[in-house]
mmCIF file of C-alpha atoms in Angstrom:
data_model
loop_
_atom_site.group_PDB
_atom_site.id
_atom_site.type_symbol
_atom_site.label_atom_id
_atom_site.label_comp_id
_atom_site.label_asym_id
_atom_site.label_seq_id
_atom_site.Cartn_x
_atom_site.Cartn_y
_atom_site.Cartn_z
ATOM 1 C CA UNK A 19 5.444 -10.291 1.480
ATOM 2 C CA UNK A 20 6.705 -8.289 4.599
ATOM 3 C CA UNK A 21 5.350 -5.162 5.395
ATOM 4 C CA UNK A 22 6.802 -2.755 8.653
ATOM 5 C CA UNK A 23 5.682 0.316 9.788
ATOM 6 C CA UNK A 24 8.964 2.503 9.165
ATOM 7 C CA UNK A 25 7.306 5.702 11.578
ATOM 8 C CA UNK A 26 4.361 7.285 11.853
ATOM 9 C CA UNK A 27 3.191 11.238 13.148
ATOM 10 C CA UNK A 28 2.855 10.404 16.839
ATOM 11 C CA UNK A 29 -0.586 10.697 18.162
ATOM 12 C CA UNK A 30 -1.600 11.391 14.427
ATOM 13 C CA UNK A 31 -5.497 11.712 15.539
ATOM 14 C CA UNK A 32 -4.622 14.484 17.618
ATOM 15 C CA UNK A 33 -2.827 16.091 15.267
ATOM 16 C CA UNK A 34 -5.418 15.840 13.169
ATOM 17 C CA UNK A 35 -8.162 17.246 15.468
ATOM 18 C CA UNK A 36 -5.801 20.070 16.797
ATOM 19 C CA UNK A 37 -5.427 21.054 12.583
ATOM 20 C CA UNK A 38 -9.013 21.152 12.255
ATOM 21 C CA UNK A 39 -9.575 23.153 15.706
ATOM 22 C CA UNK A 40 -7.279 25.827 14.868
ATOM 23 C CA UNK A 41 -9.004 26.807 11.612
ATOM 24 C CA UNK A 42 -11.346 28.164 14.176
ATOM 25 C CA UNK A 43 -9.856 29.457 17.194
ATOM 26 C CA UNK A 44 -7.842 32.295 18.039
ATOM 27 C CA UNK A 45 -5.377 29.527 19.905
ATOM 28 C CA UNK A 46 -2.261 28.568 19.154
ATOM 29 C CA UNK A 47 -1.836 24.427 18.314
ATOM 30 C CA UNK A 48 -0.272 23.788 21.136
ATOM 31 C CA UNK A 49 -2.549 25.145 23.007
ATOM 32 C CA UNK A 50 -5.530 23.380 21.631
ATOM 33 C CA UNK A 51 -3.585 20.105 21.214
ATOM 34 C CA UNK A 52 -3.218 20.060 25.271
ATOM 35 C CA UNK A 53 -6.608 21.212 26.011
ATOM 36 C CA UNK A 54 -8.592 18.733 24.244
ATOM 37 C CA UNK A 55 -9.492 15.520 25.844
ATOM 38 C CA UNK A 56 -8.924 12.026 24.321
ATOM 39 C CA UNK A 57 -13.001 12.299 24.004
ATOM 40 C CA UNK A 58 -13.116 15.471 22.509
ATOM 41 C CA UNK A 59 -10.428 14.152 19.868
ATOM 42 C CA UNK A 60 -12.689 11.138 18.994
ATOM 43 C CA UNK A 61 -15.933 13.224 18.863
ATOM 44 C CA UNK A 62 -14.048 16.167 16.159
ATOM 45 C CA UNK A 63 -12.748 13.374 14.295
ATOM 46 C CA UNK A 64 -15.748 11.801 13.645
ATOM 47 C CA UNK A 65 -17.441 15.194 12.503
ATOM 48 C CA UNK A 66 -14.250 16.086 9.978
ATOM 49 C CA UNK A 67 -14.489 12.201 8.806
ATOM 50 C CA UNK A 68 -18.629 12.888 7.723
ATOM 51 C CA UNK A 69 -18.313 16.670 7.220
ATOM 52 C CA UNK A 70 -15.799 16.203 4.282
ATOM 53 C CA UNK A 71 -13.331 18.236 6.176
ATOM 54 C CA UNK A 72 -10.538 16.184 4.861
ATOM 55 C CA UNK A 73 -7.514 18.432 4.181
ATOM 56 C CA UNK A 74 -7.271 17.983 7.801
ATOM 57 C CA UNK A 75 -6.780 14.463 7.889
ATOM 58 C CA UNK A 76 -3.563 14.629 5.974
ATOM 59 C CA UNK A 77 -1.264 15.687 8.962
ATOM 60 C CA UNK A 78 -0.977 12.524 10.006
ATOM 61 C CA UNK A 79 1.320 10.349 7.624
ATOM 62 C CA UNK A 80 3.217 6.357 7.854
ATOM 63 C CA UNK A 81 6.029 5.408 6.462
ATOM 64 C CA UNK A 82 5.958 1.653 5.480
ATOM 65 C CA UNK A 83 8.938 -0.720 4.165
ATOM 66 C CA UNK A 84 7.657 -3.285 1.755
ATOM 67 C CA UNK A 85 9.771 -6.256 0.853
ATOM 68 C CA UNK A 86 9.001 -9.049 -1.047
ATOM 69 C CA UNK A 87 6.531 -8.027 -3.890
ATOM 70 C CA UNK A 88 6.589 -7.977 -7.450
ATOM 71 C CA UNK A 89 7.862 -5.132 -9.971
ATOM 72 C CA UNK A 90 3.899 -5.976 -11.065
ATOM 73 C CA UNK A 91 3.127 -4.674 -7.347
ATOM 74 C CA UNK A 92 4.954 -1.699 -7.693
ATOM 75 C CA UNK A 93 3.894 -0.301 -11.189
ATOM 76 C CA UNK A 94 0.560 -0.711 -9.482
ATOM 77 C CA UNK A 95 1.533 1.313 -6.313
ATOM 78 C CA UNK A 96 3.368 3.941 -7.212
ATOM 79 C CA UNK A 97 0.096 5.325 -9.607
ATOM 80 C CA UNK A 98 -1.001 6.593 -6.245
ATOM 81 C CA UNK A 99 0.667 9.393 -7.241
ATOM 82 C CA UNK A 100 -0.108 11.736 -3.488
ATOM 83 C CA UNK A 101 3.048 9.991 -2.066
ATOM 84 C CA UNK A 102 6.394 9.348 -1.339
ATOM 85 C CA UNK A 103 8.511 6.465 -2.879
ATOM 86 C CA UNK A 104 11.671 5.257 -2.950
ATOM 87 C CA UNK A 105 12.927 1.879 -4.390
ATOM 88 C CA UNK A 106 15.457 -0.900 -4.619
ATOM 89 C CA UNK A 107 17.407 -0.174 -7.888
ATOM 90 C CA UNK A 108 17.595 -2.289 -10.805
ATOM 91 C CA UNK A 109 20.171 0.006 -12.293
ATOM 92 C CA UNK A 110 22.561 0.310 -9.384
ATOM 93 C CA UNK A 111 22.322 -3.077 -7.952
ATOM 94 C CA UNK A 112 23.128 -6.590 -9.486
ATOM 95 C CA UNK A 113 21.269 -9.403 -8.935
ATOM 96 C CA UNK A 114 23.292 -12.137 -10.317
ATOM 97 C CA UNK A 115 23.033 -14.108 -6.907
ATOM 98 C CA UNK A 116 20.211 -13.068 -5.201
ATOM 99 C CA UNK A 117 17.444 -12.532 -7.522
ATOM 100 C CA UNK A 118 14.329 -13.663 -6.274
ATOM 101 C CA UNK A 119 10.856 -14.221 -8.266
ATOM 102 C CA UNK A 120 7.141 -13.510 -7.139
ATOM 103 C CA UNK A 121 4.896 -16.715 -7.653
ATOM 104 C CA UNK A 122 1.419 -16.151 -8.311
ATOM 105 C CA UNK A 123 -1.116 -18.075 -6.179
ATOM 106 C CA UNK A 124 -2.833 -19.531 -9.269
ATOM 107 C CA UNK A 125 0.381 -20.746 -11.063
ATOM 108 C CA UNK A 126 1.609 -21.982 -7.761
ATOM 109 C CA UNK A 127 -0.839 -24.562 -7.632
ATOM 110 C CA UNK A 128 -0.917 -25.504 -10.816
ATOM 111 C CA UNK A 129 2.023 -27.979 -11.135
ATOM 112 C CA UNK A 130 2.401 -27.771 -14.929
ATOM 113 C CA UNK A 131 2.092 -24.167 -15.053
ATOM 114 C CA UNK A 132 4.358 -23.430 -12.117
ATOM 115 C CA UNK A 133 6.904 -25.815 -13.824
ATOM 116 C CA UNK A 134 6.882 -23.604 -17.013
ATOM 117 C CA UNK A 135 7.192 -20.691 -14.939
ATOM 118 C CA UNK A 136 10.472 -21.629 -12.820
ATOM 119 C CA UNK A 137 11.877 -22.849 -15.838
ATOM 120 C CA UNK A 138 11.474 -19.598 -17.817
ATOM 121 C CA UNK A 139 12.715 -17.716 -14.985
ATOM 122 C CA UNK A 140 16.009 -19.403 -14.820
ATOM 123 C CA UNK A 141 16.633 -19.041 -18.245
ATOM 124 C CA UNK A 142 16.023 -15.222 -17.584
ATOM 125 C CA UNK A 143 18.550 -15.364 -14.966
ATOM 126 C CA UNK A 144 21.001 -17.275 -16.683
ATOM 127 C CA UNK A 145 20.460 -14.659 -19.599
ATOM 128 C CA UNK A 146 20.986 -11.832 -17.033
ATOM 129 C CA UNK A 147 24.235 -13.161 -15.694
ATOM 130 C CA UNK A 148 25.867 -13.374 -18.831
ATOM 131 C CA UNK A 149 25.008 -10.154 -20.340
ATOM 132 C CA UNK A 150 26.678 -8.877 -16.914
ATOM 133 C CA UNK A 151 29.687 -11.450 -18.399
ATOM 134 C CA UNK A 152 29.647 -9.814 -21.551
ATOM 135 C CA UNK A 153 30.202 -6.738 -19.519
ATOM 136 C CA UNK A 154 26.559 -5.301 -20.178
ATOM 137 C CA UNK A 155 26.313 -2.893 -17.390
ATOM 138 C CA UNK A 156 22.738 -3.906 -15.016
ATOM 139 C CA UNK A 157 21.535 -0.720 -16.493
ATOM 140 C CA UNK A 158 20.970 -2.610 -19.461
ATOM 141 C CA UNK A 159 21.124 -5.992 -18.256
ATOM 142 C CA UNK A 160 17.796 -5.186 -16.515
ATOM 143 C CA UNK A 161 15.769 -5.297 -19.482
ATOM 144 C CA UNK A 162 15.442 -8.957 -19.633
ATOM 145 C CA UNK A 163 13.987 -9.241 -16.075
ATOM 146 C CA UNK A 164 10.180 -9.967 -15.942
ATOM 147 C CA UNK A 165 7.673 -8.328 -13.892
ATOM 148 C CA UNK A 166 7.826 -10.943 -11.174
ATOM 149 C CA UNK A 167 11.184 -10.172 -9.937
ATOM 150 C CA UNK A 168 10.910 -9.230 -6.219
ATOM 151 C CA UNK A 169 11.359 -5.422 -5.171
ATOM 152 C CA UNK A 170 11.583 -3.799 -2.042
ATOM 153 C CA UNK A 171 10.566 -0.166 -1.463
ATOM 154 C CA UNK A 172 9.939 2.441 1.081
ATOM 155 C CA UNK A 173 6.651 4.331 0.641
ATOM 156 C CA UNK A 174 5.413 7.499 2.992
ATOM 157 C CA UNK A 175 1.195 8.853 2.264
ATOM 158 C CA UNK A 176 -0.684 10.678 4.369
ATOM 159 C CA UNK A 177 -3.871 9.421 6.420
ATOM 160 C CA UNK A 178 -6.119 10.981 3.404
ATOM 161 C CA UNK A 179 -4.097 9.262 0.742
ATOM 162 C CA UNK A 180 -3.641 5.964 2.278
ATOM 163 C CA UNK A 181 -7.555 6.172 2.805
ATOM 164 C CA UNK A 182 -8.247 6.493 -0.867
ATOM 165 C CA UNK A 183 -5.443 3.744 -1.254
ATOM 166 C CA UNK A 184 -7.411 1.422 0.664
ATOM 167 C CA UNK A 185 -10.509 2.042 -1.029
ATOM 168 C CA UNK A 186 -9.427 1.293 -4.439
ATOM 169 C CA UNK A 187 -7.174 -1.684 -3.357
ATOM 170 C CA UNK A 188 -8.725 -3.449 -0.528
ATOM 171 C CA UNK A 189 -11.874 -3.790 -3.262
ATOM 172 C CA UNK A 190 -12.053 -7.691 -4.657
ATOM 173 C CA UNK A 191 -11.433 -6.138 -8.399
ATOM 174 C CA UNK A 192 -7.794 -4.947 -7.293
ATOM 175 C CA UNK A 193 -5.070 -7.292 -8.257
ATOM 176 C CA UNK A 194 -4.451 -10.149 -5.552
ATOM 177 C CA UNK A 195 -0.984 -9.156 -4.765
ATOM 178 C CA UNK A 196 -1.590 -5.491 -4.069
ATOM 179 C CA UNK A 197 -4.695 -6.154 -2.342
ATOM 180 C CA UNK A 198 -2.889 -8.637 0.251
ATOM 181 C CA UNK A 199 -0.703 -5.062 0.334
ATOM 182 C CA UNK A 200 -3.440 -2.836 1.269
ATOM 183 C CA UNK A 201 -5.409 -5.029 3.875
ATOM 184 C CA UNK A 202 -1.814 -5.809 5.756
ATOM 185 C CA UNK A 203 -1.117 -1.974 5.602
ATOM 186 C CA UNK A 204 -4.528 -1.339 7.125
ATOM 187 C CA UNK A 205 -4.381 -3.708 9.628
ATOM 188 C CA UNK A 206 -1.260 -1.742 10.844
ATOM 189 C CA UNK A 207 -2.739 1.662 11.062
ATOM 190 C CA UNK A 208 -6.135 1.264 11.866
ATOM 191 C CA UNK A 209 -5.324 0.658 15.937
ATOM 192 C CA UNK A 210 -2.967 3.981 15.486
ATOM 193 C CA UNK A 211 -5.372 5.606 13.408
ATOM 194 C CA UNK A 212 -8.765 3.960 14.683
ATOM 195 C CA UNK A 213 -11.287 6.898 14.349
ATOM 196 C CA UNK A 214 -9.842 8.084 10.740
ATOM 197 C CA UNK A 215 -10.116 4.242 9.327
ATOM 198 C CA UNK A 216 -12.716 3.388 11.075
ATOM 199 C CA UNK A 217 -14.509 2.698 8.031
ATOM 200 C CA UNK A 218 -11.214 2.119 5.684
ATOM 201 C CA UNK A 219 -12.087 -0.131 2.940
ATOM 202 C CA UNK A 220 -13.451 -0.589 -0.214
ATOM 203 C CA UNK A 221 -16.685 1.491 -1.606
ATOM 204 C CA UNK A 222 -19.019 -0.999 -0.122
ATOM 205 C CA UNK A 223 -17.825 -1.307 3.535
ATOM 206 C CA UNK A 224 -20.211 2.465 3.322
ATOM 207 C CA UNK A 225 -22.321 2.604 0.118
ATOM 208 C CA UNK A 226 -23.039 1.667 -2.677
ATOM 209 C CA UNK A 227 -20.418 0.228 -5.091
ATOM 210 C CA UNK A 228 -19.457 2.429 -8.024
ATOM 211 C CA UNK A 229 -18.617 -0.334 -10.361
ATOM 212 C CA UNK A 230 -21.788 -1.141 -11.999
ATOM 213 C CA UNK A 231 -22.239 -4.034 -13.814
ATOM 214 C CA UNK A 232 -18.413 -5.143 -12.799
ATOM 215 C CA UNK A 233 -19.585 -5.443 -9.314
ATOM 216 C CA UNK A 234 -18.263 -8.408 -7.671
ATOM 217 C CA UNK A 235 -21.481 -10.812 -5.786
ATOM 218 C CA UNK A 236 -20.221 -10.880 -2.326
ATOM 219 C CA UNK A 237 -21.891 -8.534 0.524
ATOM 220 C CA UNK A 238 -19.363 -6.058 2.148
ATOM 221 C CA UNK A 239 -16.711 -7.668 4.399
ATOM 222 C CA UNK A 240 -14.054 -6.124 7.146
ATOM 223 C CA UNK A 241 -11.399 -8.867 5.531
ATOM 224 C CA UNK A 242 -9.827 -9.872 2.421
ATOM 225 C CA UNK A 243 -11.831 -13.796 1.488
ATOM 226 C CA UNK A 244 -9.062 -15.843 1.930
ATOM 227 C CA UNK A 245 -9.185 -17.767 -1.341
ATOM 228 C CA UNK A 246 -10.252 -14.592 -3.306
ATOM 229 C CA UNK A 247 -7.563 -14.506 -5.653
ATOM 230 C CA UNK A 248 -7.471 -11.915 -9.270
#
């Protein structure tokens, strides 16, 4: 999996605070943007973060390019349905030499099991190639390829969004692939973004958790457990 911050809105947390400060001054944003210190910033962002203010918080927006995940990745990501997405084409580009295939962690180290796997995709691709052959176009080639063929795809949300991302996918329950997503996405913002994710993470990083009875048994963390796998 490779993740890269594509662009962000520069100075986002200013941005931010200079949103929320004009709702209430008879300044222009300019204005208020220069004025305020790097203190005063800090101190407003704090107060929209616990006051609820959040429509403010989503002037400030990153643009990531993903690479290496699954189509089983991307169904999951692109339910987030406050954002931007574009993605590598099944129809419009043919992968009859350069198709690659996610390997889950827990058929990876199962020998048997990861045998079966490989083998079944390579009679997928071998199936794909020569429907191409047949002169199947890849629009319709495409529908023998399995959810673990590797996708890339650009994806833009705003601080607000990718908060609520974050929550719901940096929780143990989300699936291991998109959760190793979300943690390496935070990691990436959170020193651009520091007082808005501050306390970016799942439910229980700052109450309770919601799930009930589905709850997993491990006390809040600030990382993913490195052999926490779903």
């Amino acid at each position: 999996m490779r993740i890269i911050l594509l662009a962000h809105t520069p100075d986002p947390e200013r941005a931010i605070a200079t949103a929320a400060r004009l709702c209430y001054s008879p300044s222009g944003a300019v204005e208020l943007a220069e004025k305020m210190t790097d203190a005063e910033v800090k101190k407003l962002i704090k107060f929209i973060v616990a006051s609820g203010h959040h429509s403010t918080i989503e002037h400030a927006s990153f643009t990531f390019a993903i690479e290496g995940i699954s189509r089983a990745c991307t169904h999951q990501l692109v339910r987030h349905r406050l954002a931007s997405y574009n993605q590598q084409s099944q129809r419009y580009v043919k992968f009859d030499q350069n198709l690659s295939f996610i390997v889950p962690p827990e058929i990876e180290k199962n020998p048997e099991a990861k045998d079966l796997f490989i083998e079944l995709q390579g009679e997928i691709m071998r199936t794909y190639c020569q429907l191409l052959e047949l002169g199947i176009l890849a629009e319709d080639a495409r529908y023998v390829l399995p959810n673990a063929a590797e996708s890339k795809i650009i994806v833009t949300m705003n601080a607000r969004e990718l908060f609520h991302f974050f929550t719901l996918r940096t929780c143990e329950r989300a699936q291991w692939e998109i959760r190793e997503m979300a943690w390496k996405m935070l990691n990436m913002v959170r020193p651009l973004c520091s007082t808005v994710f501050e306390n970016a993470g799942p439910y229980c990083f700052r109450g309770p958790c919601p799930e009930g009875k589905f709850k997993c048994a491990r006390p809040p963390h600030q990382q993913p457990h490195p052999r926490s796998r779903r």
